[in-house]
């Protein structure tokens, strides 16, 4: 009820802002765009910017007859920039907006040019992949796969990214990835993040930035790199929006619906999205565990069917106010309410050496979980002079309240004598809440014509309270408290400062060096055990980038950095969670941060073809470790620190445009992983060469049809003790637009050939376990969307909080 009230207040506030914005007057500039031959140029970008700073005021896209119209509230001196692919950019003389009610800019003629781009854009109906010096940008907006998909699914289709069946995200074969929303950390556990991203519609996403080695401006958190999700902002002058609804089916139905509203008028820009989504998943799980006893081999053969599902309401909105030509302020609000249902049914058949009798265990798990999240941001952006001096500030607040309950009922019997068996029950209740407060400021100063200095400060304060209550009952007896119940309080304070210098060394070499200092103060307090675990550490994180422009069509980028991944507060909690009576998951209060030293060299040919050689050495690497008690034959899962892991990889990105209507984006990642660590009485020393291949095909057909096809394959790979078999899958989608593109119908098929079955084994020390799992990925999704607009039709890039302003038209 509390979250529903907060959602109502947020939405009502946005409607007030939007109605206020629409009530203002504006001035108008209009004209026509054509080429040197007098042919009209539709869909040309027209931008009105301030003459002093080049800051965007307003913009438009010419219609199918080349006509454009721009309205603005602002006064002062401005210039008009007109551009489109294949033509030189036109810049008008300065325009004094004072007293202008309507101004005819006449016919603007653009000259053709042979364009050489520093970045490559692989296009079908719109750009899809953009390669930059320090990151790869995947443009989600307008793609078939985004229709009806969620954020977790489209992240899994990004170059070098793999999302496993449990929602854990890996980048270039490595764990320890940090996911940002508009440059802001999410501060969630892996499960919480997976649930949150499943609830976020992909249609809310503008792009995903894949940053293997982030510069010093970014937090040092994330040993494997950063995935930065850029959410859509208001793009139209006037009002526009969309409404969508659909259904996902994989043997069970999961409906979804959503709406977005964007308003831009005068000094106000606002946007809001409200979505309902649901997800369902059936997990078919087979586990065979072998125990070598003195008398011979004992085998535990477990077959399980888990039925998982959830539903959520998600809201995201933002509002910016342009105080004057140099200063602006804004807010961003997010709210989500998630509830899930987890039902499990497993049976384990146990054979013992020297006996023909079979022991049976049936475990029935009935679980529920919920999570409510509120996020608020206030941001300021100041362009302090015409030389590029810039000051930004952000204040963020996040509050999460969640929990789960589960009842595990276990039946034990011998051979076929079910009625003569025994029963026990385990009831678990977990209550969790945490608050996060962050504040940061960034300052940019130009040094001369080409050099730039960046610096900044940041502080974050995290407080978490986690209560785990476990009780047990035998037969029909009352529940009694279990000694594994636990109350855990976690506090984390991180203070950071950074400085970065970017300067050209010559016409062909550009150099950037940065240093980030972070101090961490972490306290884990197990109230139940009366144990306090305190960690303090001060670290320096250097970054060095060198760009060598060998020729107009060939450049080499070198970068070196050091990064950290701090253990999640949930992992530090010394809890004991029962998966079934034979399997428990435990927290680890002694878990240390992992540190990664990264070296990378990337070759970019014609701004499109990328070949990257990378090496990373990680100390205290996180990994899930399986141990077993030979006496009780029970298995324990716990995240521990490996002494050392090494990763060597060669990534290749090869886009091919076969025709104007048919383009492909292809990626292959060859990598070598090695682990070395003392685990109990055994020493882990394993290594393996693996590869990951992905191909995506975008086809634009007549009569409003677009087709996308994605195929992916993972060869056998290692993950600590686990040896996984190779597997692959194929996804496809088709969209049909009609009624002047106002309506669209999309059909997506996931794992069309039902090939995404995970198989693996752990054969380490006394452990001999085989695992097979399929997560009902084979599915079909149907999405119907309606888009509406009122006012001028144009697209511009807008900032959100401390996100660096993008001064270019889409």
mmCIF file with all atom_site columns, N, CA, C and O in Angstrom, residues 489-517:
data_model
loop_
_atom_site.group_PDB
_atom_site.id
_atom_site.type_symbol
_atom_site.label_atom_id
_atom_site.label_alt_id
_atom_site.label_comp_id
_atom_site.label_asym_id
_atom_site.label_entity_id
_atom_site.label_seq_id
_atom_site.pdbx_PDB_ins_code
_atom_site.Cartn_x
_atom_site.Cartn_y
_atom_site.Cartn_z
_atom_site.occupancy
_atom_site.B_iso_or_equiv
_atom_site.pdbx_formal_charge
_atom_site.auth_seq_id
_atom_site.auth_comp_id
_atom_site.auth_asym_id
_atom_site.auth_atom_id
_atom_site.pdbx_PDB_model_num
ATOM 1   N N  . UNK A 1 489 ? 23.391 -6.927 10.205  1.00 0.00 ? 489 UNK A N  1
ATOM 2   C CA . UNK A 1 489 ? 23.355 -5.508 9.842   1.00 0.00 ? 489 UNK A CA 1
ATOM 3   C C  . UNK A 1 489 ? 24.665 -5.160 9.136   1.00 0.00 ? 489 UNK A C  1
ATOM 4   O O  . UNK A 1 489 ? 25.752 -5.492 9.622   1.00 0.00 ? 489 UNK A O  1
ATOM 5   N N  . UNK A 1 490 ? 24.523 -4.500 8.004   1.00 0.00 ? 490 UNK A N  1
ATOM 6   C CA . UNK A 1 490 ? 25.691 -4.203 7.167   1.00 0.00 ? 490 UNK A CA 1
ATOM 7   C C  . UNK A 1 490 ? 25.742 -2.708 6.875   1.00 0.00 ? 490 UNK A C  1
ATOM 8   O O  . UNK A 1 490 ? 24.738 -2.095 6.501   1.00 0.00 ? 490 UNK A O  1
ATOM 9   N N  . UNK A 1 491 ? 26.919 -2.107 7.069   1.00 0.00 ? 491 UNK A N  1
ATOM 10  C CA . UNK A 1 491 ? 27.135 -0.692 6.756   1.00 0.00 ? 491 UNK A CA 1
ATOM 11  C C  . UNK A 1 491 ? 28.376 -0.562 5.877   1.00 0.00 ? 491 UNK A C  1
ATOM 12  O O  . UNK A 1 491 ? 29.430 -1.141 6.187   1.00 0.00 ? 491 UNK A O  1
ATOM 13  N N  . UNK A 1 492 ? 28.221 0.205  4.813   1.00 0.00 ? 492 UNK A N  1
ATOM 14  C CA . UNK A 1 492 ? 29.350 0.422  3.896   1.00 0.00 ? 492 UNK A CA 1
ATOM 15  C C  . UNK A 1 492 ? 29.428 1.905  3.538   1.00 0.00 ? 492 UNK A C  1
ATOM 16  O O  . UNK A 1 492 ? 28.464 2.492  3.046   1.00 0.00 ? 492 UNK A O  1
ATOM 17  N N  . UNK A 1 493 ? 30.568 2.509  3.812   1.00 0.00 ? 493 UNK A N  1
ATOM 18  C CA . UNK A 1 493 ? 30.830 3.902  3.452   1.00 0.00 ? 493 UNK A CA 1
ATOM 19  C C  . UNK A 1 493 ? 32.037 3.944  2.523   1.00 0.00 ? 493 UNK A C  1
ATOM 20  O O  . UNK A 1 493 ? 33.097 3.411  2.860   1.00 0.00 ? 493 UNK A O  1
ATOM 21  N N  . UNK A 1 494 ? 31.860 4.574  1.366   1.00 0.00 ? 494 UNK A N  1
ATOM 22  C CA . UNK A 1 494 ? 32.947 4.674  0.394   1.00 0.00 ? 494 UNK A CA 1
ATOM 23  C C  . UNK A 1 494 ? 33.109 6.142  0.011   1.00 0.00 ? 494 UNK A C  1
ATOM 24  O O  . UNK A 1 494 ? 32.135 6.815  -0.356  1.00 0.00 ? 494 UNK A O  1
ATOM 25  N N  . UNK A 1 495 ? 34.353 6.639  0.096   1.00 0.00 ? 495 UNK A N  1
ATOM 26  C CA . UNK A 1 495 ? 34.676 8.013  -0.274  1.00 0.00 ? 495 UNK A CA 1
ATOM 27  C C  . UNK A 1 495 ? 35.704 7.969  -1.393  1.00 0.00 ? 495 UNK A C  1
ATOM 28  O O  . UNK A 1 495 ? 36.680 7.215  -1.317  1.00 0.00 ? 495 UNK A O  1
ATOM 29  N N  . UNK A 1 496 ? 35.475 8.768  -2.431  1.00 0.00 ? 496 UNK A N  1
ATOM 30  C CA . UNK A 1 496 ? 36.335 8.681  -3.616  1.00 0.00 ? 496 UNK A CA 1
ATOM 31  C C  . UNK A 1 496 ? 36.674 10.071 -4.135  1.00 0.00 ? 496 UNK A C  1
ATOM 32  O O  . UNK A 1 496 ? 35.905 11.023 -3.994  1.00 0.00 ? 496 UNK A O  1
ATOM 33  N N  . UNK A 1 497 ? 37.842 10.157 -4.763  1.00 0.00 ? 497 UNK A N  1
ATOM 34  C CA . UNK A 1 497 ? 38.278 11.360 -5.478  1.00 0.00 ? 497 UNK A CA 1
ATOM 35  C C  . UNK A 1 497 ? 39.064 10.916 -6.700  1.00 0.00 ? 497 UNK A C  1
ATOM 36  O O  . UNK A 1 497 ? 39.754 9.887  -6.668  1.00 0.00 ? 497 UNK A O  1
ATOM 37  N N  . UNK A 1 498 ? 38.927 11.675 -7.785  1.00 0.00 ? 498 UNK A N  1
ATOM 38  C CA . UNK A 1 498 ? 39.661 11.282 -8.999  1.00 0.00 ? 498 UNK A CA 1
ATOM 39  C C  . UNK A 1 498 ? 40.102 12.526 -9.767  1.00 0.00 ? 498 UNK A C  1
ATOM 40  O O  . UNK A 1 498 ? 39.555 13.630 -9.608  1.00 0.00 ? 498 UNK A O  1
ATOM 41  N N  . UNK A 1 499 ? 41.100 12.317 -10.604 1.00 0.00 ? 499 UNK A N  1
ATOM 42  C CA . UNK A 1 499 ? 41.556 13.345 -11.544 1.00 0.00 ? 499 UNK A CA 1
ATOM 43  C C  . UNK A 1 499 ? 41.995 12.644 -12.815 1.00 0.00 ? 499 UNK A C  1
ATOM 44  O O  . UNK A 1 499 ? 42.588 11.554 -12.761 1.00 0.00 ? 499 UNK A O  1
ATOM 45  N N  . UNK A 1 500 ? 41.699 13.249 -13.955 1.00 0.00 ? 500 UNK A N  1
ATOM 46  C CA . UNK A 1 500 ? 42.034 12.643 -15.250 1.00 0.00 ? 500 UNK A CA 1
ATOM 47  C C  . UNK A 1 500 ? 42.438 13.739 -16.220 1.00 0.00 ? 500 UNK A C  1
ATOM 48  O O  . UNK A 1 500 ? 41.781 14.786 -16.286 1.00 0.00 ? 500 UNK A O  1
ATOM 49  N N  . UNK A 1 501 ? 43.507 13.497 -16.958 1.00 0.00 ? 501 UNK A N  1
ATOM 50  C CA . UNK A 1 501 ? 44.009 14.453 -17.950 1.00 0.00 ? 501 UNK A CA 1
ATOM 51  C C  . UNK A 1 501 ? 43.983 13.813 -19.325 1.00 0.00 ? 501 UNK A C  1
ATOM 52  O O  . UNK A 1 501 ? 44.521 12.714 -19.521 1.00 0.00 ? 501 UNK A O  1
ATOM 53  N N  . UNK A 1 502 ? 43.360 14.494 -20.271 1.00 0.00 ? 502 UNK A N  1
ATOM 54  C CA . UNK A 1 502 ? 43.298 14.034 -21.655 1.00 0.00 ? 502 UNK A CA 1
ATOM 55  C C  . UNK A 1 502 ? 43.975 15.076 -22.526 1.00 0.00 ? 502 UNK A C  1
ATOM 56  O O  . UNK A 1 502 ? 43.569 16.243 -22.537 1.00 0.00 ? 502 UNK A O  1
ATOM 57  N N  . UNK A 1 503 ? 45.020 14.650 -23.247 1.00 0.00 ? 503 UNK A N  1
ATOM 58  C CA . UNK A 1 503 ? 45.771 15.611 -24.060 1.00 0.00 ? 503 UNK A CA 1
ATOM 59  C C  . UNK A 1 503 ? 46.376 14.927 -25.273 1.00 0.00 ? 503 UNK A C  1
ATOM 60  O O  . UNK A 1 503 ? 46.784 13.755 -25.198 1.00 0.00 ? 503 UNK A O  1
ATOM 61  N N  . UNK A 1 504 ? 46.436 15.604 -26.415 1.00 0.00 ? 504 UNK A N  1
ATOM 62  C CA . UNK A 1 504 ? 47.128 15.030 -27.580 1.00 0.00 ? 504 UNK A CA 1
ATOM 63  C C  . UNK A 1 504 ? 48.643 15.143 -27.405 1.00 0.00 ? 504 UNK A C  1
ATOM 64  O O  . UNK A 1 504 ? 49.147 16.148 -26.893 1.00 0.00 ? 504 UNK A O  1
ATOM 65  N N  . UNK A 1 505 ? 49.356 14.091 -27.801 1.00 0.00 ? 505 UNK A N  1
ATOM 66  C CA . UNK A 1 505 ? 50.816 14.130 -27.788 1.00 0.00 ? 505 UNK A CA 1
ATOM 67  C C  . UNK A 1 505 ? 51.363 14.583 -29.133 1.00 0.00 ? 505 UNK A C  1
ATOM 68  O O  . UNK A 1 505 ? 52.448 15.144 -29.203 1.00 0.00 ? 505 UNK A O  1
ATOM 69  N N  . UNK A 1 506 ? 50.615 14.313 -30.181 1.00 0.00 ? 506 UNK A N  1
ATOM 70  C CA . UNK A 1 506 ? 50.971 14.721 -31.538 1.00 0.00 ? 506 UNK A CA 1
ATOM 71  C C  . UNK A 1 506 ? 49.716 14.583 -32.394 1.00 0.00 ? 506 UNK A C  1
ATOM 72  O O  . UNK A 1 506 ? 48.624 14.334 -31.874 1.00 0.00 ? 506 UNK A O  1
ATOM 73  N N  . UNK A 1 507 ? 49.861 14.726 -33.690 1.00 0.00 ? 507 UNK A N  1
ATOM 74  C CA . UNK A 1 507 ? 48.705 14.589 -34.567 1.00 0.00 ? 507 UNK A CA 1
ATOM 75  C C  . UNK A 1 507 ? 48.155 13.172 -34.558 1.00 0.00 ? 507 UNK A C  1
ATOM 76  O O  . UNK A 1 507 ? 46.978 12.957 -34.823 1.00 0.00 ? 507 UNK A O  1
ATOM 77  N N  . UNK A 1 508 ? 49.016 12.195 -34.240 1.00 0.00 ? 508 UNK A N  1
ATOM 78  C CA . UNK A 1 508 ? 48.588 10.798 -34.318 1.00 0.00 ? 508 UNK A CA 1
ATOM 79  C C  . UNK A 1 508 ? 48.405 10.126 -32.962 1.00 0.00 ? 508 UNK A C  1
ATOM 80  O O  . UNK A 1 508 ? 47.854 9.025  -32.891 1.00 0.00 ? 508 UNK A O  1
ATOM 81  N N  . UNK A 1 509 ? 48.855 10.765 -31.895 1.00 0.00 ? 509 UNK A N  1
ATOM 82  C CA . UNK A 1 509 ? 48.759 10.141 -30.584 1.00 0.00 ? 509 UNK A CA 1
ATOM 83  C C  . UNK A 1 509 ? 47.949 11.020 -29.632 1.00 0.00 ? 509 UNK A C  1
ATOM 84  O O  . UNK A 1 509 ? 48.199 12.226 -29.531 1.00 0.00 ? 509 UNK A O  1
ATOM 85  N N  . UNK A 1 510 ? 47.006 10.386 -28.929 1.00 0.00 ? 510 UNK A N  1
ATOM 86  C CA . UNK A 1 510 ? 46.233 11.065 -27.897 1.00 0.00 ? 510 UNK A CA 1
ATOM 87  C C  . UNK A 1 510 ? 46.353 10.258 -26.613 1.00 0.00 ? 510 UNK A C  1
ATOM 88  O O  . UNK A 1 510 ? 46.217 9.035  -26.621 1.00 0.00 ? 510 UNK A O  1
ATOM 89  N N  . UNK A 1 511 ? 46.593 10.963 -25.503 1.00 0.00 ? 511 UNK A N  1
ATOM 90  C CA . UNK A 1 511 ? 46.926 10.306 -24.241 1.00 0.00 ? 511 UNK A CA 1
ATOM 91  C C  . UNK A 1 511 ? 45.933 10.721 -23.165 1.00 0.00 ? 511 UNK A C  1
ATOM 92  O O  . UNK A 1 511 ? 45.539 11.880 -23.078 1.00 0.00 ? 511 UNK A O  1
ATOM 93  N N  . UNK A 1 512 ? 45.515 9.757  -22.348 1.00 0.00 ? 512 UNK A N  1
ATOM 94  C CA . UNK A 1 512 ? 44.670 10.056 -21.195 1.00 0.00 ? 512 UNK A CA 1
ATOM 95  C C  . UNK A 1 512 ? 45.160 9.240  -20.008 1.00 0.00 ? 512 UNK A C  1
ATOM 96  O O  . UNK A 1 512 ? 45.362 8.030  -20.112 1.00 0.00 ? 512 UNK A O  1
ATOM 97  N N  . UNK A 1 513 ? 45.365 9.903  -18.892 1.00 0.00 ? 513 UNK A N  1
ATOM 98  C CA . UNK A 1 513 ? 45.795 9.227  -17.667 1.00 0.00 ? 513 UNK A CA 1
ATOM 99  C C  . UNK A 1 513 ? 44.926 9.710  -16.516 1.00 0.00 ? 513 UNK A C  1
ATOM 100 O O  . UNK A 1 513 ? 44.593 10.898 -16.425 1.00 0.00 ? 513 UNK A O  1
ATOM 101 N N  . UNK A 1 514 ? 44.550 8.783  -15.651 1.00 0.00 ? 514 UNK A N  1
ATOM 102 C CA . UNK A 1 514 ? 43.712 9.144  -14.528 1.00 0.00 ? 514 UNK A CA 1
ATOM 103 C C  . UNK A 1 514 ? 44.091 8.359  -13.286 1.00 0.00 ? 514 UNK A C  1
ATOM 104 O O  . UNK A 1 514 ? 44.699 7.283  -13.361 1.00 0.00 ? 514 UNK A O  1
ATOM 105 N N  . UNK A 1 515 ? 43.750 8.895  -12.147 1.00 0.00 ? 515 UNK A N  1
ATOM 106 C CA . UNK A 1 515 ? 43.993 8.220  -10.878 1.00 0.00 ? 515 UNK A CA 1
ATOM 107 C C  . UNK A 1 515 ? 42.771 8.423  -9.996  1.00 0.00 ? 515 UNK A C  1
ATOM 108 O O  . UNK A 1 515 ? 42.309 9.543  -9.800  1.00 0.00 ? 515 UNK A O  1
ATOM 109 N N  . UNK A 1 516 ? 42.265 7.319  -9.473  1.00 0.00 ? 516 UNK A N  1
ATOM 110 C CA . UNK A 1 516 ? 41.110 7.366  -8.586  1.00 0.00 ? 516 UNK A CA 1
ATOM 111 C C  . UNK A 1 516 ? 41.508 6.809  -7.228  1.00 0.00 ? 516 UNK A C  1
ATOM 112 O O  . UNK A 1 516 ? 42.123 5.742  -7.142  1.00 0.00 ? 516 UNK A O  1
ATOM 113 N N  . UNK A 1 517 ? 41.167 7.519  -6.178  1.00 0.00 ? 517 UNK A N  1
ATOM 114 C CA . UNK A 1 517 ? 41.439 7.091  -4.808  1.00 0.00 ? 517 UNK A CA 1
ATOM 115 C C  . UNK A 1 517 ? 40.110 6.775  -4.155  1.00 0.00 ? 517 UNK A C  1
ATOM 116 O O  . UNK A 1 517 ? 39.172 7.576  -4.201  1.00 0.00 ? 517 UNK A O  1
#
